[in-house]
Tab-separated table of C-alpha atoms in Angstrom:
chain	number	residue	atom	x	y	z
A	214	MET	CA	-13.860	-18.959	11.839
A	215	LYS	CA	-16.783	-17.776	9.715
A	216	ILE	CA	-16.724	-14.099	9.306
A	217	LEU	CA	-19.492	-11.888	7.776
A	218	VAL	CA	-18.357	-8.387	6.742
A	219	ILE	CA	-21.175	-5.881	6.179
A	220	GLY	CA	-20.146	-3.075	3.908
A	221	ALA	CA	-17.806	-3.146	0.795
A	222	GLY	CA	-16.138	0.199	1.088
A	223	TYR	CA	-12.472	0.515	1.810
A	224	VAL	CA	-12.751	-0.467	5.398
A	225	GLY	CA	-14.924	-3.462	4.871
A	226	MET	CA	-12.802	-4.684	1.832
A	227	ALA	CA	-9.584	-4.317	3.864
A	228	ASN	CA	-10.998	-6.348	6.702
A	229	ALA	CA	-12.500	-8.915	4.589
A	230	VAL	CA	-9.355	-9.619	2.700
A	231	LEU	CA	-7.294	-9.642	5.889
A	232	PHE	CA	-9.493	-12.280	7.544
A	233	ALA	CA	-9.968	-14.158	4.266
A	234	ARG	CA	-6.332	-15.171	4.392
A	235	HIS	CA	-7.122	-17.616	7.155
A	236	ASN	CA	-10.912	-17.739	7.652
A	237	ASP	CA	-14.097	-18.264	5.661
A	238	VAL	CA	-15.303	-14.721	4.809
A	239	ILE	CA	-18.470	-13.424	3.130
A	240	ILE	CA	-18.797	-9.790	2.377
A	241	SER	CA	-22.230	-8.291	1.739
A	242	ASP	CA	-23.293	-4.810	0.404
A	243	ILE	CA	-26.375	-3.073	-1.125
A	244	ASN	CA	-24.283	-2.264	-4.307
A	245	ARG	CA	-24.751	-5.181	-6.839
A	246	GLU	CA	-21.838	-3.979	-8.972
A	247	LYS	CA	-19.431	-4.200	-6.108
A	248	ILE	CA	-20.482	-7.712	-5.320
A	249	ARG	CA	-20.044	-8.819	-8.965
A	250	LEU	CA	-16.524	-7.329	-9.033
A	251	ILE	CA	-15.639	-9.006	-5.818
A	252	ASN	CA	-16.744	-12.506	-7.115
A	253	GLU	CA	-14.707	-11.932	-10.184
A	254	LYS	CA	-11.693	-11.298	-7.995
A	255	LYS	CA	-11.622	-7.657	-8.948
A	256	SER	CA	-11.437	-4.742	-6.226
A	257	PRO	CA	-14.419	-2.387	-6.289
A	258	ILE	CA	-12.161	0.302	-4.952
A	259	GLN	CA	-8.672	1.664	-6.109
A	260	ASP	CA	-6.295	0.037	-3.709
A	261	LEU	CA	-3.087	-1.775	-5.137
A	262	GLU	CA	-2.776	-4.310	-2.332
A	263	LEU	CA	-6.389	-5.170	-2.475
A	264	GLU	CA	-6.247	-5.708	-6.274
A	265	GLU	CA	-3.211	-7.952	-5.890
A	266	TYR	CA	-4.671	-10.015	-3.105
A	267	LEU	CA	-8.001	-10.598	-4.931
A	268	GLU	CA	-6.401	-11.489	-8.259
A	269	SER	CA	-4.226	-14.109	-6.384
A	270	GLY	CA	-7.182	-16.277	-5.862
A	271	LYS	CA	-5.813	-17.406	-2.469
A	272	LEU	CA	-8.483	-16.033	-0.453
A	273	ASN	CA	-11.631	-17.659	1.112
A	274	LEU	CA	-13.885	-14.829	0.124
A	275	LYS	CA	-17.244	-14.560	-1.453
A	276	GLY	CA	-19.543	-11.549	-2.072
A	277	VAL	CA	-23.405	-11.646	-1.526
A	278	MET	CA	-26.095	-8.925	-1.608
A	279	ILE	CA	-27.090	-7.741	1.793
A	280	GLU	CA	-30.375	-9.560	1.724
A	281	GLU	CA	-28.571	-12.785	1.339
A	282	ALA	CA	-26.193	-12.187	4.227
A	283	PRO	CA	-25.891	-15.419	6.306
A	284	TYR	CA	-26.284	-13.934	9.757
A	285	ARG	CA	-26.966	-16.995	11.645
A	286	LYS	CA	-23.886	-18.850	10.287
A	287	ALA	CA	-21.206	-16.370	11.207
A	288	ASP	CA	-19.145	-16.543	14.312
A	289	PHE	CA	-18.204	-12.768	13.959
A	290	ILE	CA	-20.233	-10.081	12.041
A	291	VAL	CA	-18.118	-7.086	11.135
A	292	ILE	CA	-20.072	-3.873	10.603
A	293	ALA	CA	-18.166	-1.461	8.277
A	294	THR	CA	-20.906	0.718	6.942
A	295	PRO	CA	-20.461	4.472	6.186
A	296	THR	CA	-21.216	6.982	9.038
A	297	ASN	CA	-21.285	10.314	7.320
A	298	TYR	CA	-21.390	13.540	9.399
A	299	ASP	CA	-24.823	15.076	9.210
A	300	GLU	CA	-24.357	18.863	9.222
A	301	GLU	CA	-27.927	19.593	10.225
A	302	ARG	CA	-27.884	17.263	13.221
A	303	GLN	CA	-24.165	17.963	13.891
A	304	PHE	CA	-23.764	14.250	14.529
A	305	PHE	CA	-22.590	11.023	12.665
A	306	ASP	CA	-25.410	9.339	10.848
A	307	THR	CA	-25.301	5.891	12.376
A	308	SER	CA	-28.520	4.683	10.629
A	309	SER	CA	-26.621	2.102	8.629
A	310	ILE	CA	-25.249	0.477	11.676
A	311	GLU	CA	-28.661	0.385	13.300
A	312	THR	CA	-30.199	-1.223	10.115
A	313	ALA	CA	-27.614	-3.890	10.223
A	314	ILE	CA	-28.019	-4.705	13.932
A	315	THR	CA	-31.791	-4.735	13.416
A	316	GLU	CA	-31.496	-7.483	10.869
A	317	ILE	CA	-28.899	-9.396	13.089
A	318	VAL	CA	-31.272	-9.374	15.969
A	319	LYS	CA	-34.219	-10.220	13.922
A	320	THR	CA	-32.569	-13.443	12.668
A	321	GLY	CA	-31.657	-14.552	16.161
A	322	SER	CA	-27.978	-14.728	15.267
A	323	GLN	CA	-25.568	-15.377	18.147
A	324	ALA	CA	-22.589	-13.823	16.371
A	325	VAL	CA	-20.258	-11.546	17.959
A	326	VAL	CA	-20.868	-8.105	16.224
A	327	VAL	CA	-17.789	-5.942	15.818
A	328	ILE	CA	-18.289	-2.295	14.766
A	329	LYS	CA	-15.455	-0.904	12.543
A	330	SER	CA	-17.322	2.198	11.464
A	331	THR	CA	-16.453	5.487	12.943
A	332	ILE	CA	-18.882	6.347	15.738
A	333	PRO	CA	-19.619	9.071	18.379
A	334	LEU	CA	-18.281	8.840	21.853
A	335	GLY	CA	-20.596	6.597	24.012
A	336	TYR	CA	-22.363	5.135	20.949
A	337	ILE	CA	-21.610	1.385	21.667
A	338	LYS	CA	-23.106	1.578	25.143
A	339	GLU	CA	-26.240	3.284	23.929
A	340	LEU	CA	-26.514	0.736	20.960
A	341	CYS	CA	-26.438	-2.158	23.206
A	342	GLU	CA	-29.085	-0.691	25.517
A	343	LYS	CA	-31.227	0.267	22.461
A	344	PHE	CA	-31.211	-3.200	21.092
A	345	SER	CA	-30.936	-5.179	24.172
A	346	TYR	CA	-28.044	-6.960	22.526
A	347	ASP	CA	-24.868	-7.142	24.511
A	348	ASN	CA	-22.730	-9.250	22.115
A	349	VAL	CA	-21.024	-6.189	20.595
A	350	LEU	CA	-17.329	-5.136	20.301
A	351	PHE	CA	-15.751	-1.935	18.867
A	352	SER	CA	-12.617	-2.014	16.992
A	353	PRO	CA	-11.605	1.219	15.533
A	354	GLU	CA	-9.706	1.346	12.137
A	355	PHE	CA	-6.790	3.542	11.209
A	356	LEU	CA	-6.724	3.018	7.476
A	357	ARG	CA	-5.762	5.411	4.571
A	358	GLU	CA	-7.836	5.472	1.460
A	359	GLY	CA	-5.844	3.895	-1.270
A	360	LYS	CA	-3.632	2.115	1.233
A	361	ALA	CA	-6.339	0.397	3.359
A	362	LEU	CA	-5.101	-3.276	3.058
A	363	TYR	CA	-1.569	-2.298	3.397
A	364	ASP	CA	-2.295	-0.460	6.646
A	365	ASN	CA	-4.298	-3.633	7.844
A	366	LEU	CA	-1.422	-5.985	6.811
A	367	TYR	CA	1.115	-3.761	8.671
A	368	PRO	CA	-1.070	-2.114	11.417
A	369	SER	CA	0.289	0.521	13.677
A	370	ARG	CA	-1.784	-0.969	16.503
A	371	ILE	CA	-4.862	-3.225	16.922
A	372	ILE	CA	-7.500	-2.155	19.319
A	373	VAL	CA	-10.562	-4.093	20.348
A	374	SER	CA	-13.007	-3.065	23.024
A	375	TRP	CA	-16.026	-4.138	24.935
A	376	CYS	CA	-18.695	-2.257	27.099
A	377	LYS	CA	-17.646	-1.479	30.548
A	378	GLY	CA	-19.721	-3.608	32.951
A	379	ASN	CA	-20.003	-6.453	30.389
A	380	ASP	CA	-16.525	-7.914	31.114
A	381	GLU	CA	-17.444	-11.490	29.979
A	382	MET	CA	-16.905	-10.002	26.359
A	383	GLN	CA	-13.168	-9.516	27.106
A	384	GLU	CA	-12.441	-13.017	26.031
A	385	LYS	CA	-14.297	-12.497	22.763
A	386	ALA	CA	-12.398	-9.262	22.192
A	387	TYR	CA	-9.158	-11.157	22.831
A	388	ILE	CA	-10.211	-13.784	20.175
A	389	PHE	CA	-11.050	-11.117	17.586
A	390	ALA	CA	-7.764	-9.313	18.235
A	391	THR	CA	-6.048	-12.680	17.694
A	392	LEU	CA	-7.856	-13.141	14.384
A	393	MET	CA	-6.703	-9.756	13.266
A	394	LYS	CA	-3.188	-10.385	14.251
A	395	GLU	CA	-3.138	-13.788	12.519
A	396	GLY	CA	-4.069	-11.919	9.210
A	397	THR	CA	-1.183	-9.370	9.443
A	398	LEU	CA	2.366	-9.493	8.027
A	399	LYS	CA	3.779	-7.500	10.949
A	400	ASN	CA	5.204	-9.484	13.914
A	401	ASN	CA	5.238	-6.866	16.467
A	402	SER	CA	1.817	-5.151	16.208
A	403	ASP	CA	0.768	-3.679	19.476
A	404	VAL	CA	-2.574	-5.061	20.663
A	405	PHE	CA	-4.723	-2.960	23.140
A	406	LEU	CA	-7.744	-4.414	24.807
A	407	MET	CA	-9.983	-1.721	26.485
A	408	HIS	CA	-13.513	-0.502	27.240
A	409	THR	CA	-15.469	0.967	24.417
A	410	GLY	CA	-15.440	4.503	25.803
A	411	GLU	CA	-11.657	4.638	25.679
A	412	ALA	CA	-11.475	3.027	22.161
A	413	GLU	CA	-14.101	5.521	20.861
A	414	ALA	CA	-11.948	8.380	22.191
A	415	VAL	CA	-8.750	6.911	20.711
A	416	LYS	CA	-10.241	6.997	17.187
A	417	LEU	CA	-11.581	10.560	17.299
A	418	PHE	CA	-8.690	11.998	19.245
A	419	ALA	CA	-6.156	10.381	16.841
A	420	ASN	CA	-7.749	11.755	13.726
A	421	THR	CA	-8.274	15.261	15.380
A	422	TYR	CA	-4.663	15.332	16.321
A	423	LEU	CA	-3.663	14.590	12.733
A	424	ALA	CA	-5.896	17.397	11.541
A	425	LEU	CA	-4.466	19.711	14.202
A	426	ARG	CA	-0.782	18.902	12.979
A	427	ILE	CA	-1.918	19.580	9.361
A	428	CYS	CA	-3.405	23.009	10.406
A	429	PHE	CA	-0.250	23.878	12.431
A	430	PHE	CA	2.106	23.509	9.545
A	431	ASN	CA	-0.305	25.232	7.264
A	432	GLU	CA	-0.366	28.191	9.547
A	433	LEU	CA	3.297	28.137	9.740
A	434	ASP	CA	3.360	28.212	5.954
A	435	THR	CA	0.891	31.064	5.898
A	436	TYR	CA	3.127	33.080	8.385
A	437	ALA	CA	6.179	32.361	6.274
A	438	GLN	CA	4.600	33.641	3.082
A	439	GLU	CA	3.444	36.799	4.749
A	440	LYS	CA	6.800	37.446	6.200
A	441	GLY	CA	8.837	36.554	3.085
A	442	LEU	CA	10.551	33.558	4.807
A	443	LYS	CA	11.277	30.120	3.428
A	444	THR	CA	8.652	27.613	4.768
A	445	LYS	CA	10.801	24.548	3.990
A	446	THR	CA	13.853	25.875	5.811
A	447	ILE	CA	11.729	26.537	9.035
A	448	ILE	CA	9.962	23.076	8.852
A	449	ASP	CA	13.394	21.251	8.272
A	450	GLY	CA	14.905	22.975	11.200
A	451	MET	CA	11.978	22.529	13.382
A	452	CYS	CA	11.206	18.779	12.537
A	453	SER	CA	14.896	17.720	13.111
A	454	ASP	CA	13.821	17.637	16.690
A	455	PRO	CA	12.896	13.886	17.299
A	456	ARG	CA	9.878	15.081	19.544
A	457	ILE	CA	8.325	16.709	16.512
A	458	GLY	CA	9.673	14.399	13.707
A	459	HIS	CA	9.587	14.553	9.885
A	460	TYR	CA	5.948	13.443	9.142
A	461	TYR	CA	2.708	15.146	8.536
A	462	ASN	CA	4.434	18.334	7.971
A	463	ASN	CA	3.997	19.084	4.248
A	464	PRO	CA	1.877	22.241	3.692
A	465	SER	CA	-1.306	21.837	1.682
A	466	PHE	CA	-4.477	23.627	0.827
A	467	GLY	CA	-5.980	22.146	4.025
A	468	TYR	CA	-7.153	18.769	5.149
A	469	GLY	CA	-10.081	17.063	3.552
A	470	GLY	CA	-11.185	13.520	2.667
A	471	TYR	CA	-13.575	11.272	4.307
A	472	CYS	CA	-12.297	10.956	7.846
A	473	LEU	CA	-10.591	14.145	9.190
A	474	PRO	CA	-13.370	16.742	8.435
A	475	LYS	CA	-16.237	14.580	10.104
A	476	ASP	CA	-14.145	13.282	12.936
A	477	THR	CA	-12.880	16.754	14.114
A	478	LYS	CA	-16.473	18.233	13.896
A	479	GLN	CA	-17.770	15.246	15.769
A	480	LEU	CA	-15.315	15.588	18.562
A	481	ALA	CA	-15.765	19.313	18.794
A	482	VAL	CA	-19.541	18.828	19.303
A	483	GLN	CA	-18.974	16.255	22.008
A	484	PHE	CA	-16.822	18.604	23.859
A	485	SER	CA	-20.008	20.730	24.510
A	486	GLY	CA	-19.966	21.809	28.300
A	487	ILE	CA	-16.373	20.622	28.519
A	488	PRO	CA	-13.678	23.349	28.731
A	489	ASN	CA	-11.648	23.429	25.497
A	490	SER	CA	-10.037	25.811	23.038
A	491	ILE	CA	-7.917	23.762	20.694
A	492	VAL	CA	-10.399	21.065	19.545
A	493	LYS	CA	-13.106	23.640	18.550
A	494	SER	CA	-10.710	25.857	16.743
A	495	ILE	CA	-9.317	23.091	14.312
A	496	ASP	CA	-12.070	23.275	11.626
A	497	ASN	CA	-12.035	27.085	11.936
A	498	SER	CA	-8.224	27.027	11.143
A	499	ASN	CA	-8.867	24.755	8.185
A	500	GLN	CA	-11.426	27.087	6.657
A	501	ILE	CA	-9.173	30.046	7.252
A	502	ARG	CA	-6.337	28.332	5.325
A	503	LYS	CA	-8.505	27.684	2.243
A	504	LYS	CA	-9.756	31.273	2.113
A	505	TYR	CA	-6.144	32.520	2.535
A	506	ILE	CA	-4.933	30.325	-0.444
A	507	VAL	CA	-7.789	31.507	-2.632
A	508	ASP	CA	-7.029	35.197	-1.670
A	509	LYS	CA	-3.419	34.676	-2.759
A	510	ILE	CA	-4.584	33.191	-6.068
A	511	ALA	CA	-6.951	36.074	-6.714
A	512	GLU	CA	-4.074	38.701	-6.077
A	513	LEU	CA	-2.483	37.079	-9.122
A	514	LYS	CA	-5.394	38.280	-11.208
A	515	PRO	CA	-5.564	35.032	-13.289
A	516	ALA	CA	-7.912	34.958	-16.390
A	517	VAL	CA	-8.540	31.281	-15.793
A	518	VAL	CA	-7.685	28.943	-12.855
A	519	GLY	CA	-7.030	25.339	-13.863
A	520	ILE	CA	-7.840	22.809	-11.125
A	521	TYR	CA	-5.519	19.741	-11.251
A	522	ARG	CA	-7.502	16.877	-9.772
A	523	LEU	CA	-10.253	16.898	-7.026
A	524	ILE	CA	-9.023	13.735	-5.332
A	525	MET	CA	-6.808	14.396	-2.187
A	526	LYS	CA	-3.961	12.049	-3.258
A	527	LYS	CA	-3.178	9.861	-6.252
A	528	THR	CA	-3.917	6.561	-4.294
A	529	SER	CA	-7.518	7.665	-3.730
A	530	ASP	CA	-10.493	6.873	-6.123
A	531	ASN	CA	-12.859	9.453	-4.800
A	532	PHE	CA	-12.978	13.173	-3.936
A	533	ARG	CA	-15.508	13.078	-0.941
A	534	GLN	CA	-15.005	16.293	1.283
A	535	SER	CA	-11.942	17.293	-0.993
A	536	ASN	CA	-10.431	20.629	0.053
A	537	VAL	CA	-10.132	21.506	-3.622
A	538	ILE	CA	-14.010	21.515	-3.868
A	539	ASP	CA	-14.226	24.110	-1.235
A	540	MET	CA	-11.679	26.305	-3.004
A	541	ILE	CA	-13.494	25.994	-6.181
A	542	GLU	CA	-16.668	27.333	-4.415
A	543	LEU	CA	-14.535	30.309	-3.068
A	544	LEU	CA	-13.085	31.020	-6.421
A	545	ASN	CA	-16.637	31.022	-8.033
A	546	GLU	CA	-17.741	33.446	-5.358
A	547	LYS	CA	-14.920	35.723	-6.498
A	548	HIS	CA	-16.186	35.296	-10.235
A	549	ILE	CA	-12.855	33.931	-11.137
A	550	LYS	CA	-13.104	31.523	-14.281
A	551	VAL	CA	-12.376	27.947	-13.326
A	552	ILE	CA	-11.840	24.924	-15.417
A	553	VAL	CA	-11.448	21.350	-13.902
A	554	TYR	CA	-9.204	18.326	-14.911
A	555	GLU	CA	-10.474	15.309	-13.139
A	556	PRO	CA	-10.418	11.934	-15.133
A	557	MET	CA	-13.104	10.587	-12.735
A	558	LEU	CA	-15.676	13.175	-13.788
A	559	LYS	CA	-17.918	11.965	-16.563
A	560	LYS	CA	-19.984	15.115	-16.967
A	561	PRO	CA	-18.960	18.176	-19.044
A	562	GLU	CA	-19.406	20.510	-16.090
A	563	PHE	CA	-18.654	20.422	-12.295
A	564	MET	CA	-20.232	22.989	-10.035
A	565	GLY	CA	-20.925	25.074	-13.092
A	566	ASN	CA	-17.316	24.999	-14.292
A	567	ARG	CA	-16.009	23.400	-17.606
A	568	VAL	CA	-14.512	19.901	-17.154
A	569	CYS	CA	-11.231	19.241	-19.326
A	570	LYS	CA	-11.187	16.115	-21.234
A	571	ASP	CA	-7.427	15.757	-20.983
A	572	LEU	CA	-4.470	17.191	-19.221
A	573	GLN	CA	-3.034	19.061	-22.192
A	574	GLU	CA	-6.391	20.996	-22.487
A	575	LEU	CA	-5.936	22.124	-18.847
A	576	LYS	CA	-2.324	23.167	-19.488
A	577	ARG	CA	-3.324	25.041	-22.563
A	578	ASP	CA	-6.311	26.928	-21.289
A	579	SER	CA	-5.255	27.793	-17.791
A	580	SER	CA	-3.379	30.996	-16.672
A	581	ILE	CA	-2.722	29.336	-13.228
A	582	ILE	CA	-2.894	25.651	-12.423
A	583	ILE	CA	-3.515	24.921	-8.793
A	584	ALA	CA	-2.547	21.400	-7.361
A	585	ASN	CA	-2.709	20.365	-3.746
A	586	ARG	CA	-0.009	17.897	-4.419
A	587	CYS	CA	2.635	17.992	-7.223
A	588	GLU	CA	2.881	15.097	-9.743
A	589	GLU	CA	5.532	14.465	-12.537
A	590	GLU	CA	3.022	15.124	-15.244
A	591	LEU	CA	2.929	18.935	-14.190
A	592	ALA	CA	6.768	19.298	-14.376
A	593	ASP	CA	6.453	21.117	-17.843
A	594	VAL	CA	4.080	23.871	-16.497
A	595	GLY	CA	6.140	25.065	-13.579
A	596	LYS	CA	5.591	28.683	-14.327
A	597	LYS	CA	1.867	28.238	-14.239
A	598	LEU	CA	1.686	25.950	-11.177
A	599	TYR	CA	0.439	27.159	-7.779
A	600	THR	CA	0.955	24.657	-4.937
A	601	ARG	CA	2.101	24.641	-1.333
A	602	ASP	CA	3.505	21.067	-1.617
A	603	LEU	CA	7.067	21.443	-0.522
A	604	TYR	CA	8.132	17.833	-0.431
A	605	ASP	CA	6.258	16.135	-3.397
A	606	ARG	CA	5.045	13.390	-0.986
A	607	ASP	CA	1.451	12.416	0.472
């Protein structure tokens, strides 16, 4: 099969490499540097498995600029462009998807279009009607930044969907699901074929549940701190129940990153007019947690608060929507001096705060060092360290 992937972010790259194991794949993007790296068999994003597979040279993969994308030659076109949450509109910004569809329609391509971007509920049906283009599938992704290709190679499930009332697309959905499964290294991946409305709901409800679970254990941790109890003892006792399980239970400063904040907000908006209590409360719980943590730090009256990394976890290469950034803003509002250690920052200041050049500078100049997740390189400053990481794991 000839597959064109639009978008060289972590979703696009993970899909391009997965398919390029057994198909001819071209990936396109607006970023010339990303395309250069791909053609040099280097990953444009931090992801160990991606780096290894690209370096192997065993992939049928080529990168081109978006204006060179061969729409008419593709059997499948996978759209994996970003859909950030627009705070003013309170909705996902789907303009990048629509730009891609406009170009596909303009060329007269007969390819099956597969949307991998995260989208609002009901979007695929609206998209098909708007462009009078019915050859569209939706296949939600469940990938972690930094582990995107791994999660594609060993998927928890594969979901491909088509618009209700357009059931001739079911066979094309089956073919695409088969292509995905062919690229995996897991023999028993569950495959679900369904209508787009259900698939759109699976994506948003799944991420919202994960955000809810994070909030639950963070509120448990807040309670334990206020009552002088041992959080870990409570969690260990609770999570031994197999119905609860030992996962996603490590307290933190709050959830953040690219997916959970925007997906929970989008779902809450789409519950408008529908009775609910839990869904609309999740984002509020997350904000309360960050304020609580900052208040606890302020009680210690630190002269200087050191920030250890802005990224959410060590496998990530960006800090979009990082919970730590919100905490810096809250600390600044309390007029607490802040210094930041983040090797990815090139400028001398971040949000008006000094950026440390190296870790030793942070350790030397900070009264307290806050870290969302512990790392071995902080072991020698345990007395200065403030974290709610109880298990030293992602």
